[in-house]
CSV table of C-alpha atoms and ligand atoms in Angstrom, one decimal:
chain,number,residue,atom,x,y,z
B,278,UNK,CA,25.5,2.5,14.7
B,279,UNK,CA,23.0,0.5,16.9
B,280,UNK,CA,23.9,-3.0,17.9
B,281,UNK,CA,22.0,-5.2,15.5
B,282,UNK,CA,21.9,-8.5,17.5
B,283,UNK,CA,18.6,-9.4,19.2
B,284,UNK,CA,20.4,-10.5,22.3
B,285,UNK,CA,21.2,-6.9,23.1
B,286,UNK,CA,17.5,-6.2,23.7
B,287,UNK,CA,15.7,-6.4,27.0
B,288,UNK,CA,13.3,-9.2,26.0
B,289,UNK,CA,12.8,-12.6,27.4
B,290,UNK,CA,15.2,-15.4,26.5
B,291,UNK,CA,12.3,-17.5,25.2
B,292,UNK,CA,11.5,-14.8,22.7
B,293,UNK,CA,15.2,-14.6,21.6
B,294,UNK,CA,15.5,-18.3,21.3
B,295,UNK,CA,12.4,-18.4,19.1
B,296,UNK,CA,13.9,-15.8,16.8
B,297,UNK,CA,16.8,-18.1,16.4
B,298,UNK,CA,14.5,-20.9,15.2
B,299,UNK,CA,12.8,-18.5,12.8
B,300,UNK,CA,16.2,-17.7,11.3
B,301,UNK,CA,16.2,-14.1,12.3
B,302,UNK,CA,19.9,-13.6,13.0
B,303,UNK,CA,20.2,-9.9,13.3
B,304,UNK,CA,17.8,-7.0,13.5
B,305,UNK,CA,16.6,-5.2,10.4
B,306,UNK,CA,17.1,-1.4,10.4
B,307,UNK,CA,13.7,-0.6,11.7
B,308,UNK,CA,14.1,-3.2,14.4
B,309,UNK,CA,17.5,-1.9,15.5
B,310,UNK,CA,16.2,1.7,15.6
B,311,UNK,CA,12.7,1.1,16.8
B,312,UNK,CA,12.8,-1.8,19.3
B,313,UNK,CA,14.8,-0.2,22.1
B,314,UNK,CA,12.2,2.6,22.3
B,315,UNK,CA,9.3,0.2,21.9
B,316,UNK,CA,10.6,-2.0,24.7
B,317,UNK,CA,11.2,1.1,26.9
B,318,UNK,CA,7.4,1.7,26.6
B,319,UNK,CA,7.7,4.8,24.4
B,320,UNK,CA,5.1,5.8,21.7
B,321,UNK,CA,6.6,5.4,18.3
B,322,UNK,CA,6.1,6.8,14.8
B,323,UNK,CA,7.8,4.5,12.4
B,324,UNK,CA,8.2,5.3,8.8
B,325,UNK,CA,8.7,1.9,7.3
B,326,UNK,CA,7.2,-0.2,4.6
B,327,UNK,CA,6.1,-3.8,4.4
B,328,UNK,CA,9.2,-5.9,4.0
B,329,UNK,CA,11.2,-3.9,6.4
B,330,UNK,CA,10.6,-6.2,9.4
B,331,UNK,CA,8.1,-3.8,10.9
B,332,UNK,CA,5.7,-6.5,12.2
B,333,UNK,CA,8.4,-8.0,14.4
B,334,UNK,CA,9.2,-4.4,15.6
B,335,UNK,CA,5.7,-4.0,17.1
B,336,UNK,CA,5.2,-7.7,17.6
B,337,UNK,CA,8.1,-8.2,20.0
B,338,UNK,CA,7.2,-5.1,21.8
B,339,UNK,CA,3.6,-6.1,22.4
B,340,UNK,CA,4.4,-9.7,23.2
B,341,UNK,CA,7.0,-8.7,25.8
B,342,UNK,CA,4.3,-7.0,27.8
B,343,UNK,CA,1.6,-9.7,27.5
B,344,UNK,CA,0.6,-11.4,30.7
B,345,UNK,CA,-0.6,-14.9,29.5
B,346,UNK,CA,-2.5,-15.5,32.7
B,347,UNK,CA,-4.8,-12.6,32.1
B,348,UNK,CA,-7.3,-13.6,29.4
B,349,UNK,CA,-8.3,-10.1,28.2
B,350,UNK,CA,-7.2,-8.2,25.1
B,351,UNK,CA,-3.9,-6.6,25.9
B,352,UNK,CA,-2.8,-5.7,22.4
B,353,UNK,CA,-4.6,-4.6,19.3
B,354,UNK,CA,-3.3,-4.1,15.7
B,355,UNK,CA,-5.5,-2.1,13.3
B,356,UNK,CA,-4.8,-2.8,9.7
B,357,UNK,CA,-6.4,-1.3,6.5
B,358,UNK,CA,-7.1,-4.5,4.8
B,359,UNK,CA,-7.9,-8.1,5.5
B,360,UNK,CA,-4.9,-9.2,3.5
B,361,UNK,CA,-2.5,-7.2,5.7
B,362,UNK,CA,-4.3,-8.3,8.8
B,363,UNK,CA,-3.8,-12.0,7.8
B,364,UNK,CA,-0.1,-11.4,7.2
B,365,UNK,CA,0.3,-9.6,10.5
B,366,UNK,CA,-1.6,-12.3,12.4
B,367,UNK,CA,0.6,-15.0,10.8
B,368,UNK,CA,3.8,-13.2,11.8
B,369,UNK,CA,2.5,-12.6,15.3
B,370,UNK,CA,1.6,-16.2,15.8
B,371,UNK,CA,5.1,-17.2,14.7
B,372,UNK,CA,6.7,-14.8,17.1
B,373,UNK,CA,4.3,-15.8,19.9
B,374,UNK,CA,5.3,-19.5,19.7
B,375,UNK,CA,7.8,-18.7,22.4
B,376,UNK,CA,5.1,-18.0,25.0
B,377,UNK,CA,2.7,-20.8,25.8
B,378,UNK,CA,-1.0,-20.2,25.4
B,379,UNK,CA,-1.0,-16.8,23.7
B,380,UNK,CA,-4.2,-16.4,21.7
B,381,UNK,CA,-4.3,-14.2,18.7
B,382,UNK,CA,-7.8,-13.5,17.3
B,383,UNK,CA,-8.5,-12.1,13.8
B,384,UNK,CA,-11.3,-9.6,13.5
B,385,UNK,CA,-11.8,-8.7,9.9
B,386,UNK,CA,-14.9,-7.9,7.8
B,387,UNK,CA,-16.0,-10.4,5.1
B,388,UNK,CA,-15.8,-13.2,7.7
B,389,UNK,CA,-18.8,-14.4,9.8
B,390,UNK,CA,-19.2,-12.4,13.0
B,391,UNK,CA,-20.3,-15.0,15.5
B,392,UNK,CA,-17.3,-17.3,15.4
B,393,UNK,CA,-15.2,-14.2,16.2
B,394,UNK,CA,-17.5,-13.4,19.1
B,395,UNK,CA,-17.0,-16.9,20.6
B,396,UNK,CA,-13.2,-16.7,20.1
B,397,UNK,CA,-13.3,-13.5,22.1
B,398,UNK,CA,-15.4,-15.1,24.8
B,399,UNK,CA,-12.8,-17.8,25.2
B,400,UNK,CA,-10.3,-15.1,25.9
B,401,UNK,CA,-7.9,-13.4,23.5
B,402,UNK,CA,-4.6,-11.7,24.3
B,403,UNK,CA,-4.1,-10.1,21.0
B,404,UNK,CA,-6.6,-8.9,18.4
B,405,UNK,CA,-5.7,-8.1,14.8
B,406,UNK,CA,-8.3,-6.6,12.5
B,407,UNK,CA,-9.8,-4.0,10.3
B,408,UNK,CA,-11.5,-0.9,11.8
B,409,UNK,CA,-15.0,-1.6,10.5
B,410,UNK,CA,-15.3,-5.0,12.1
B,411,UNK,CA,-13.5,-4.0,15.3
B,412,UNK,CA,-16.0,-1.2,15.6
B,413,UNK,CA,-18.9,-3.7,15.1
B,414,UNK,CA,-17.6,-5.8,18.0
B,415,UNK,CA,-17.3,-2.7,20.2
B,416,UNK,CA,-20.8,-1.7,19.3
B,417,UNK,CA,-22.2,-5.1,20.2
B,418,UNK,CA,-20.0,-5.2,23.3
B,419,UNK,CA,-18.4,-8.4,22.2
B,420,UNK,CA,-14.9,-6.8,22.5
B,421,UNK,CA,-13.6,-5.1,25.6
B,422,UNK,CA,-10.5,-2.9,25.4
B,423,UNK,CA,-10.2,-1.8,28.9
B,424,UNK,CA,-7.1,-3.9,29.6
B,425,UNK,CA,-5.3,-2.8,26.4
B,426,UNK,CA,-1.6,-2.1,26.9
B,427,UNK,CA,-0.4,-1.8,23.3
B,428,UNK,CA,-2.2,-0.3,20.3
B,429,UNK,CA,-0.7,-0.6,16.8
B,430,UNK,CA,-1.8,1.3,13.7
B,431,UNK,CA,-0.3,-0.5,10.8
B,432,UNK,CA,-0.1,1.2,7.4
B,433,UNK,CA,-1.8,4.2,9.0
B,434,UNK,CA,-1.6,6.3,5.9
B,435,UNK,CA,-3.6,3.7,4.0
B,436,UNK,CA,-6.2,3.5,6.7
B,437,UNK,CA,-6.7,7.3,6.4
B,438,UNK,CA,-6.8,7.1,2.6
B,439,UNK,CA,-9.6,4.6,2.9
B,440,UNK,CA,-11.6,6.9,5.1
B,441,UNK,CA,-11.2,5.2,8.4
B,442,UNK,CA,-10.1,8.2,10.4
B,443,UNK,CA,-13.3,8.8,12.5
B,444,UNK,CA,-13.7,5.2,13.1
B,445,UNK,CA,-10.2,4.8,14.4
B,446,UNK,CA,-10.7,7.7,16.8
B,447,UNK,CA,-13.9,6.1,18.0
B,448,UNK,CA,-12.2,2.8,18.6
B,449,UNK,CA,-9.3,4.5,20.4
B,450,UNK,CA,-11.7,6.3,22.7
B,451,UNK,CA,-12.6,2.8,24.1
B,452,UNK,CA,-8.9,2.1,25.1
B,453,UNK,CA,-7.1,3.2,28.3
B,454,UNK,CA,-5.1,6.5,28.1
B,455,UNK,CA,-2.1,4.6,29.6
B,456,UNK,CA,-1.7,2.5,26.5
B,457,UNK,CA,1.4,2.5,24.4
B,458,UNK,CA,0.6,3.6,20.8
B,459,UNK,CA,2.8,2.5,17.9
B,460,UNK,CA,2.1,4.1,14.5
B,461,UNK,CA,3.5,2.6,11.3
B,462,UNK,CA,3.1,4.4,8.0
B,463,UNK,CA,4.9,4.4,4.7
B,464,UNK,CA,4.2,8.0,4.0
B,465,UNK,CA,3.8,11.1,6.2
B,466,UNK,CA,1.1,13.4,5.0
B,467,UNK,CA,-0.2,16.1,7.4
B,468,UNK,CA,-3.2,14.0,8.3
B,469,UNK,CA,-0.9,11.4,9.9
B,470,UNK,CA,0.9,14.1,12.0
B,471,UNK,CA,-2.5,15.4,13.1
B,472,UNK,CA,-3.6,11.9,14.1
B,473,UNK,CA,-0.4,11.3,16.0
B,474,UNK,CA,-0.9,14.5,18.0
B,475,UNK,CA,-4.3,13.3,19.0
B,476,UNK,CA,-3.5,9.8,20.0
B,477,UNK,CA,0.2,9.6,21.0
B,478,UNK,CA,2.3,11.0,23.8
B,479,UNK,CA,5.9,12.3,23.1
B,480,UNK,CA,6.4,9.9,20.3
B,481,UNK,CA,9.8,9.0,19.1
B,482,UNK,CA,10.1,9.1,15.3
B,483,UNK,CA,12.2,6.6,13.4
B,484,UNK,CA,12.7,6.6,9.7
B,485,UNK,CA,14.1,3.8,7.7
B,486,UNK,CA,15.1,5.1,4.3
B,487,UNK,CA,13.7,2.7,1.8
B,488,UNK,CA,16.4,0.5,0.6
B,489,UNK,CA,16.5,0.5,-3.1
B,490,UNK,CA,16.4,-3.2,-3.2
B,491,UNK,CA,18.2,-3.0,-6.5
B,492,UNK,CA,18.9,-6.7,-6.4
B,493,UNK,CA,15.2,-7.5,-6.8
B,494,UNK,CA,14.8,-4.9,-9.6
B,495,UNK,CA,15.9,-6.0,-13.0
B,496,UNK,CA,17.3,-2.9,-14.7
B,497,UNK,CA,17.9,-2.7,-18.5
B,498,UNK,CA,18.9,0.2,-20.7
B,499,UNK,CA,18.1,0.4,-24.4
B,500,UNK,CA,19.8,2.7,-26.8
B,501,UNK,CA,17.3,4.4,-29.0
B,502,UNK,CA,17.5,7.2,-31.5
B,503,UNK,CA,15.4,10.2,-30.7
B,504,UNK,CA,12.7,9.7,-33.4
B,505,UNK,CA,12.1,6.0,-32.6
B,506,UNK,CA,11.5,6.5,-28.9
B,507,UNK,CA,7.7,6.0,-29.2
B,508,UNK,CA,8.1,2.9,-31.4
B,509,UNK,CA,10.7,1.5,-29.0
B,510,UNK,CA,8.5,2.1,-26.0
B,511,UNK,CA,5.9,0.0,-27.6
B,512,UNK,CA,8.5,-2.7,-28.3
B,513,UNK,CA,9.3,-2.8,-24.5
B,514,UNK,CA,5.6,-3.2,-23.7
B,515,UNK,CA,5.1,-6.0,-26.3
B,516,UNK,CA,8.2,-7.9,-25.1
B,517,UNK,CA,7.8,-7.5,-21.3
B,518,UNK,CA,4.0,-7.4,-21.2
B,519,UNK,CA,3.8,-6.0,-17.6
B,520,UNK,CA,0.4,-6.0,-15.9
B,521,UNK,CA,1.1,-2.5,-14.5
B,522,UNK,CA,3.6,0.1,-15.6
B,523,UNK,CA,4.6,3.6,-14.7
B,524,UNK,CA,6.2,5.5,-17.6
B,525,UNK,CA,8.3,8.6,-16.7
B,526,UNK,CA,8.5,11.6,-19.0
B,527,UNK,CA,10.1,15.0,-18.6
B,528,UNK,CA,7.4,17.4,-19.5
B,529,UNK,CA,3.6,17.5,-19.5
B,530,UNK,CA,3.4,17.7,-23.2
B,531,UNK,CA,5.5,14.6,-23.5
B,532,UNK,CA,3.2,12.9,-20.9
B,533,UNK,CA,0.1,13.7,-22.9
B,534,UNK,CA,1.7,12.7,-26.2
B,535,UNK,CA,3.1,9.4,-24.9
B,536,UNK,CA,-0.2,8.4,-23.2
B,537,UNK,CA,-2.1,9.2,-26.5
B,538,UNK,CA,0.4,7.2,-28.5
B,539,UNK,CA,-0.1,4.2,-26.2
B,540,UNK,CA,-3.9,4.5,-26.3
B,541,UNK,CA,-3.6,4.5,-30.1
B,542,UNK,CA,-1.7,1.2,-29.8
B,543,UNK,CA,-4.4,-0.4,-27.6
B,544,UNK,CA,-2.6,0.2,-24.4
B,545,UNK,CA,-5.0,1.9,-22.0
B,546,UNK,CA,-2.9,4.7,-20.5
B,547,UNK,CA,-3.5,7.9,-18.6
B,548,UNK,CA,-1.3,10.9,-18.3
B,549,UNK,CA,-0.7,12.8,-15.0
B,550,UNK,CA,1.2,16.0,-14.6
B,551,UNK,CA,1.1,19.2,-12.6
B,552,UNK,CA,-1.2,21.1,-14.9
B,553,UNK,CA,-4.2,19.0,-14.1
B,554,UNK,CA,-6.7,20.1,-11.4
B,555,UNK,CA,-6.0,18.5,-8.1
B,556,UNK,CA,-9.3,16.7,-8.3
B,557,UNK,CA,-8.4,15.1,-11.6
B,558,UNK,CA,-5.0,14.2,-10.4
B,559,UNK,CA,-6.4,12.5,-7.3
B,560,UNK,CA,-8.8,10.6,-9.5
B,561,UNK,CA,-6.1,9.4,-11.8
B,562,UNK,CA,-3.9,8.3,-9.0
B,563,UNK,CA,-6.8,6.6,-7.4
B,564,UNK,CA,-7.6,4.7,-10.6
B,565,UNK,CA,-4.1,3.6,-11.0
B,566,UNK,CA,-3.9,2.4,-7.4
B,567,UNK,CA,-7.2,0.5,-7.6
B,568,UNK,CA,-6.2,-1.2,-10.9
B,569,UNK,CA,-8.7,0.5,-13.2
B,570,UNK,CA,-5.8,2.1,-15.1
B,571,UNK,CA,-2.8,-0.1,-15.8
B,572,UNK,CA,-0.4,2.4,-17.3
B,573,UNK,CA,0.3,5.8,-15.9
B,574,UNK,CA,2.5,8.3,-17.8
B,575,UNK,CA,3.8,10.8,-15.3
B,576,UNK,CA,6.3,13.5,-14.5
B,577,UNK,CA,8.4,13.0,-11.4
B,578,UNK,CA,6.4,15.6,-9.5
B,579,UNK,CA,3.0,14.2,-10.4
B,580,UNK,CA,4.0,10.7,-9.4
B,581,UNK,CA,4.8,11.8,-5.9
B,582,UNK,CA,1.3,11.3,-4.6
B,583,UNK,CA,1.4,7.7,-5.7
B,584,UNK,CA,1.6,5.1,-3.1
B,585,UNK,CA,0.9,1.6,-4.4
B,586,UNK,CA,2.1,-1.7,-3.3
B,587,UNK,CA,2.9,-3.6,-6.4
B,588,UNK,CA,4.0,-2.1,-9.6
B,589,UNK,CA,5.5,-4.5,-12.1
B,590,UNK,CA,7.5,-2.1,-14.3
B,591,UNK,CA,8.9,1.4,-14.3
B,592,UNK,CA,9.8,2.6,-17.7
B,593,UNK,CA,11.9,5.7,-18.3
B,594,UNK,CA,10.8,7.2,-21.6
B,595,UNK,CA,13.7,9.6,-21.0
B,596,UNK,CA,16.3,9.3,-18.4
B,597,UNK,CA,16.6,12.0,-15.7
B,598,UNK,CA,19.7,14.0,-15.4
B,599,UNK,CA,20.1,13.2,-11.7
B,600,UNK,CA,20.9,9.6,-10.9
B,601,UNK,CA,19.2,9.9,-7.5
B,602,UNK,CA,15.9,10.6,-9.3
B,603,UNK,CA,16.5,7.5,-11.4
B,604,UNK,CA,16.9,5.4,-8.3
B,605,UNK,CA,13.9,7.0,-6.7
B,606,UNK,CA,11.8,6.3,-9.8
B,607,UNK,CA,12.8,2.6,-10.1
B,608,UNK,CA,12.3,2.1,-6.3
B,609,UNK,CA,8.6,2.2,-7.0
B,610,UNK,CA,8.8,-1.3,-8.4
B,611,UNK,CA,10.1,-4.4,-6.7
B,612,UNK,CA,8.5,-3.6,-3.4
B,613,UNK,CA,7.5,-5.9,-0.6
B,614,UNK,CA,9.9,-8.5,-1.9
B,615,UNK,CA,8.3,-8.8,-5.3
B,616,UNK,CA,10.3,-8.7,-8.4
B,617,UNK,CA,10.2,-5.6,-10.6
B,618,UNK,CA,11.6,-4.4,-13.8
B,619,UNK,CA,13.0,-1.0,-14.7
B,620,UNK,CA,13.5,-0.3,-18.4
B,621,UNK,CA,15.1,2.8,-19.7
B,622,UNK,CA,15.4,4.3,-23.2
B,623,UNK,CA,18.3,6.6,-23.8
B,624,UNK,CA,19.8,8.3,-26.8
B,625,UNK,CA,23.4,8.6,-27.8
B,626,UNK,CA,23.6,12.1,-26.3
B,627,UNK,CA,22.2,10.8,-23.1
B,628,UNK,CA,24.9,8.2,-22.5
B,629,UNK,CA,26.4,10.4,-19.9
B,630,UNK,CA,23.2,9.9,-17.8
B,631,UNK,CA,23.7,6.2,-18.0
B,632,UNK,CA,27.3,6.4,-16.7
B,633,UNK,CA,26.1,8.7,-13.9
B,634,UNK,CA,23.6,6.0,-12.9
B,635,UNK,CA,26.3,3.4,-13.1
B,636,UNK,CA,28.7,5.2,-10.8
B,637,UNK,CA,25.8,6.2,-8.4
B,638,UNK,CA,24.7,2.6,-8.1
B,639,UNK,CA,28.3,1.3,-8.2
B,640,UNK,CA,27.4,-1.3,-10.8
B,641,UNK,CA,27.5,-1.6,-14.5
B,642,UNK,CA,24.4,-0.9,-16.6
B,643,UNK,CA,23.0,-3.8,-18.5
B,644,UNK,CA,22.4,-2.7,-22.0
B,645,UNK,CA,19.7,-4.6,-23.9
B,646,UNK,CA,19.3,-5.0,-27.7
B,647,UNK,CA,16.0,-3.6,-29.1
B,648,UNK,CA,16.3,-5.9,-32.1
B,649,UNK,CA,16.1,-8.9,-29.8
B,650,UNK,CA,12.8,-8.0,-28.3
B,651,UNK,CA,9.8,-10.3,-29.1
B,652,UNK,CA,7.2,-8.3,-30.9
B,653,UNK,CA,3.5,-9.0,-30.6
B,654,UNK,CA,1.2,-7.2,-33.0
B,655,UNK,CA,-1.9,-8.3,-31.1
B,656,UNK,CA,-0.7,-7.0,-27.8
B,657,UNK,CA,-3.3,-4.9,-25.9
B,658,UNK,CA,-3.6,-3.8,-22.3
B,659,UNK,CA,-6.8,-3.2,-20.5
B,660,UNK,CA,-7.2,-2.8,-16.8
B,661,UNK,CA,-8.9,-5.6,-14.9
B,662,UNK,CA,-11.0,-3.2,-12.9
B,663,UNK,CA,-13.2,-0.2,-13.5
B,664,UNK,CA,-14.0,2.6,-11.1
B,665,UNK,CA,-17.4,3.7,-10.0
B,666,UNK,CA,-18.0,7.1,-8.3
B,667,UNK,CA,-20.9,7.5,-5.8
B,668,UNK,CA,-22.2,11.0,-5.0
B,669,UNK,CA,-22.1,10.4,-1.3
B,670,UNK,CA,-19.2,10.1,1.1
B,671,UNK,CA,-18.0,10.7,4.6
B,672,UNK,CA,-20.4,13.6,5.2
B,673,UNK,CA,-23.2,11.2,4.5
B,674,UNK,CA,-21.6,8.8,7.0
B,675,UNK,CA,-20.7,6.3,4.3
B,676,UNK,CA,-18.1,3.7,5.4
B,677,UNK,CA,-16.3,1.2,3.3
B,678,UNK,CA,-18.3,-1.6,4.9
B,679,UNK,CA,-21.6,0.1,3.8
B,680,UNK,CA,-20.5,-0.1,0.1
B,681,UNK,CA,-19.2,-3.6,0.6
B,682,UNK,CA,-22.4,-4.6,2.2
B,683,UNK,CA,-24.5,-3.1,-0.7
B,684,UNK,CA,-22.4,-4.8,-3.3
B,685,UNK,CA,-22.2,-8.2,-1.8
B,686,UNK,CA,-25.8,-8.1,-0.6
B,687,UNK,CA,-28.4,-6.8,-2.9
B,688,UNK,CA,-26.1,-6.2,-5.9
B,689,UNK,CA,-25.1,-9.9,-5.7
B,690,UNK,CA,-21.3,-9.5,-6.1
B,691,UNK,CA,-18.7,-11.7,-4.5
B,692,UNK,CA,-15.8,-10.3,-2.5
B,693,UNK,CA,-13.3,-11.3,-5.2
B,694,UNK,CA,-15.1,-9.0,-7.7
B,695,UNK,CA,-14.7,-5.9,-5.5
B,696,UNK,CA,-11.5,-3.9,-5.3
B,697,UNK,CA,-10.3,-0.9,-3.4
B,698,UNK,CA,-12.8,1.5,-1.8
B,699,UNK,CA,-12.0,5.1,-1.2
B,700,UNK,CA,-14.2,7.5,0.7
B,701,UNK,CA,-13.9,11.3,0.5
B,702,UNK,CA,-16.1,14.0,2.1
B,703,UNK,CA,-18.7,14.1,-0.6
B,704,UNK,CA,-17.9,11.3,-3.0
B,705,UNK,CA,-16.8,7.7,-2.7
B,706,UNK,CA,-15.1,5.5,-5.3
B,707,UNK,CA,-14.9,1.8,-5.6
B,708,UNK,CA,-13.3,-0.6,-8.1
B,709,UNK,CA,-15.1,-3.6,-9.4
B,710,UNK,CA,-14.0,-6.3,-11.8
B,711,UNK,CA,-14.8,-5.2,-15.4
B,712,UNK,CA,-17.2,-8.1,-16.0
B,713,UNK,CA,-19.3,-7.2,-13.0
B,714,UNK,CA,-19.9,-3.7,-14.2
B,715,UNK,CA,-23.4,-4.4,-15.7
B,716,UNK,CA,-25.0,-5.8,-12.5
B,717,UNK,CA,-23.4,-3.0,-10.5
B,718,UNK,CA,-24.8,-0.2,-12.7
B,719,UNK,CA,-28.1,-2.0,-12.8
B,720,UNK,CA,-28.2,-2.1,-9.0
B,721,UNK,CA,-27.5,1.6,-8.7
B,722,UNK,CA,-30.3,2.7,-10.9
B,723,UNK,CA,-32.4,2.2,-7.8
B,724,UNK,CA,-30.2,0.6,-5.2
B,725,UNK,CA,-29.2,2.1,-2.0
B,726,UNK,CA,-26.3,2.4,0.3
B,727,UNK,CA,-27.0,2.7,4.0
B,728,UNK,CA,-30.7,3.3,3.3
B,729,UNK,CA,-30.3,6.2,0.9
B,730,UNK,CA,-30.4,6.3,-2.9
B,731,UNK,CA,-27.1,7.3,-4.3
B,732,UNK,CA,-26.1,8.1,-7.8
B,733,UNK,CA,-23.4,6.0,-9.4
B,734,UNK,CA,-21.3,6.9,-12.4
B,735,UNK,CA,-18.5,5.0,-14.1
B,736,UNK,CA,-15.3,7.1,-14.3
B,737,UNK,CA,-12.8,4.7,-15.7
N,822,LIG,P1,7.4,-7.3,7.5
N,822,LIG,O1,8.0,-6.0,7.1
N,822,LIG,O2,7.0,-7.2,9.0
N,822,LIG,O3,6.2,-7.7,6.7
N,822,LIG,O4,8.5,-8.4,7.4
N,822,LIG,C1,9.0,-8.9,6.2
N,822,LIG,C2,9.6,-10.3,6.3
N,822,LIG,O5,10.8,-10.3,7.0
N,822,LIG,C3,8.7,-11.3,7.1
N,822,LIG,O6,8.6,-12.4,6.3
N,822,LIG,C4,9.5,-11.6,8.3
N,822,LIG,O7,9.2,-12.9,8.8
N,822,LIG,C5,10.9,-11.3,7.9
N,822,LIG,N1,11.7,-10.8,9.0
N,822,LIG,C6,11.4,-9.8,9.9
N,822,LIG,N2,12.5,-9.5,10.7
N,822,LIG,C7,13.5,-10.3,10.3
N,822,LIG,C8,14.9,-10.4,10.7
N,822,LIG,N3,15.3,-9.7,11.7
N,822,LIG,N4,15.6,-11.3,10.1
N,822,LIG,C9,15.1,-12.0,9.0
N,822,LIG,N5,13.9,-11.9,8.6
N,822,LIG,C10,13.0,-11.1,9.2
């Protein structure tokens, strides 16, 4: 077991004293496992999620190497979204308080370019930003990365999902080979491994098993008889009214049936299971992740490809036999410190599954009373966003920024109306707020992205 006190680390006393003022008493698991390697200058692959203390893992590493007297960019953190970049920037500034005059500059899209340019001219030690805007600064030669010592890719899997791969490689080609590269990712698809081989040297891998955070997940079990399961599922929706929910079923037939039942009851739900074509499955996962589908009914296997940040409720239409699968299922809610609910229906003959879960979690199950649930006959669920598919993608050199530019420029949308953008080889998808659908479709009857006319079609 690694020593979990920060004082065991080879970092300056000033940094340690500052951690004290921040109330960081001991290292989190990712810090205890990752920091010694990071401080030894090794490249790192860290499988860790937001909420694990990952920012301080790379933050302390990069700060420890900064020379405050040299006013050039010495560390860069690439993030998939502006929100994450803001969060990272805030945490780095807190950690950097220990060292006088450290400048952290944020370089994200959706913000005016020129103030960023002048901040860079004044001298920045650390830049945090999204790939599109960082590329713009490199293109305009307002950013110089020749003095870079540490490169961090945060939520690398999400950046790849969003189609940033080529851009990331282009950015990296402007950095010195001697840099230290730290790669953080919640999931490990082959694409991440491939990327690591291209940009890292002898990386050390550390994995922090996601803690189940059972204390932030409210778990309730409801005894139902077999025939009333559908009706009782509806009662759970009406009472808890989650904004997003993942409903687990055993079989594909059950998935289809439950999704249809929910749709009949005005709850917009989609079913996903192994029998669907890969393309359809990807589209459904994408629509769930970008909030243009609020309820997904899935088998365990089909839900594997799902990586979303906030999911309010996990509902077990039927409990799994294996308690470990139960814990894995409910671990999809209550992430990143948010509260989540896990609701389970079980029948009399499935009581044994509930006791298995109790002993696995070493805590008693809370059994709710279906008769006490508040019913709401007018309840309906409709996703806040809709998805538009464009018939052009990576091969047509479309980047997220191009779509964003078309939507906020000529189509007249504001940033708040635009959701996730996903770019694939030949198609792209973006989510827009339901009420902004007419102007978007209108724009694409003749509108262009990156100078070319593209066809747009609503898929959800
Ligand atoms: P992150 O995973 O980097 O987003 O961190 C999650 C939260 O944990 C942030 O609010 C940090 O300020 C906080 N944090 C990080 N490391 C520690 C620590 N060792 N002790 C207490 N809080 C921490």
